[in-house]
mmCIF file of C-alpha atoms in Angstrom:
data_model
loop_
_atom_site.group_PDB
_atom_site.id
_atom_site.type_symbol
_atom_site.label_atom_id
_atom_site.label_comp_id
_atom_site.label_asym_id
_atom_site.label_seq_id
_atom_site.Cartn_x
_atom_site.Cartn_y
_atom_site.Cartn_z
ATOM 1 C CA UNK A 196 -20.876 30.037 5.675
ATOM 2 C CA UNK A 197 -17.650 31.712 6.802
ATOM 3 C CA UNK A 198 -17.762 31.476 10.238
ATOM 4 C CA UNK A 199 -18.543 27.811 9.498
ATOM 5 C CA UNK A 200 -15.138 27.384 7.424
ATOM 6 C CA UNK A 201 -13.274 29.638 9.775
ATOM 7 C CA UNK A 202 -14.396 27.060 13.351
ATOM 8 C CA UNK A 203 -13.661 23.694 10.945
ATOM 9 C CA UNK A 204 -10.630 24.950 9.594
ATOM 10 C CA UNK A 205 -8.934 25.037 12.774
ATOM 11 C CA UNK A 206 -9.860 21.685 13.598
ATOM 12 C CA UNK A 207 -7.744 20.206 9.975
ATOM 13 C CA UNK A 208 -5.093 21.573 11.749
ATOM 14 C CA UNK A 209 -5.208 19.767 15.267
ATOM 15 C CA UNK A 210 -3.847 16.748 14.683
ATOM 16 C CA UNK A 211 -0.583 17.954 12.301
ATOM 17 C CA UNK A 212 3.145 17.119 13.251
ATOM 18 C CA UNK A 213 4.955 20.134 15.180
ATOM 19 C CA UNK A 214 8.454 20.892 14.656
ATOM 20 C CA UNK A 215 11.096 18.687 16.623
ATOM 21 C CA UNK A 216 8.679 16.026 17.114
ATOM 22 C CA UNK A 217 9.951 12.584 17.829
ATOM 23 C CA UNK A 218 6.266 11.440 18.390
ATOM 24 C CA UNK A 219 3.741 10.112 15.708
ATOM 25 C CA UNK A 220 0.590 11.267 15.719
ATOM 26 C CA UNK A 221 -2.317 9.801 17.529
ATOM 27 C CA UNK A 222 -3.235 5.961 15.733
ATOM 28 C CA UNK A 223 -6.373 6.061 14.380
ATOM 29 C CA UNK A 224 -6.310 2.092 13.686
ATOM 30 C CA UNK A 225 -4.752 -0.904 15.122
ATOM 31 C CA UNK A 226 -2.365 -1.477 12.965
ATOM 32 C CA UNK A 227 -0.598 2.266 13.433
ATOM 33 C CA UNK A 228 -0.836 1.519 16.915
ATOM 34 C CA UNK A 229 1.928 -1.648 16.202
ATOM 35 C CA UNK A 230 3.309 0.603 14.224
ATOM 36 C CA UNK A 231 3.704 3.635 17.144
ATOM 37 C CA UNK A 232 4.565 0.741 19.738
ATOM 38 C CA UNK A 233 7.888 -0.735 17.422
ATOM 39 C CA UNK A 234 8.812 3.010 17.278
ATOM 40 C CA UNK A 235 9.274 3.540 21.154
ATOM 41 C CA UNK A 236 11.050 0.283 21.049
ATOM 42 C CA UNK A 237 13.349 1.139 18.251
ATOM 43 C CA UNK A 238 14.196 4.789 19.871
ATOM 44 C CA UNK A 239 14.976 3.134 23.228
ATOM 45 C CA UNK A 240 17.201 0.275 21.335
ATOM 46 C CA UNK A 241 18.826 3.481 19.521
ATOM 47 C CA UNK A 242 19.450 5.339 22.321
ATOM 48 C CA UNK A 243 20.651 2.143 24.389
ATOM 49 C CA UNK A 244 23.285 1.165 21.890
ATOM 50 C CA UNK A 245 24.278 5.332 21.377
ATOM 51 C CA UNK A 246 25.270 5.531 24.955
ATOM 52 C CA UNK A 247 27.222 2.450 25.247
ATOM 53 C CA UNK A 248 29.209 3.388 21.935
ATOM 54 C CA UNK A 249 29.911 6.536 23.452
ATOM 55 C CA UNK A 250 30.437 5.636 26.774
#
């Protein structure tokens, strides 16, 4: 019964955020993966309009 908790508990941990992540994690239904896609939009518009108010 240990061993059994010790193999499965990794596996609660796979899927968690790591520090400095930009990413979300993997969608698990359709409507995270809209949500994932408007994201990567948004950070490119972000960075787009960042650079030409710096620039």
């Amino acid at each position: 019964l240990a061993g059994t908790a010790l193999v499965a508990g990794g596996a609660a941990f796979g899927a968690q955020p790591k520090p400095w992540e930009i990413t979300l994690q993997e969608a698990a239904t359709p409507v995270m993966e809209s949500i994932i896609s408007f994201h990567n939009l948004l950070l490119v518009i972000i960075t787009l309009i960042t650079l030409f108010v710096l620039a």
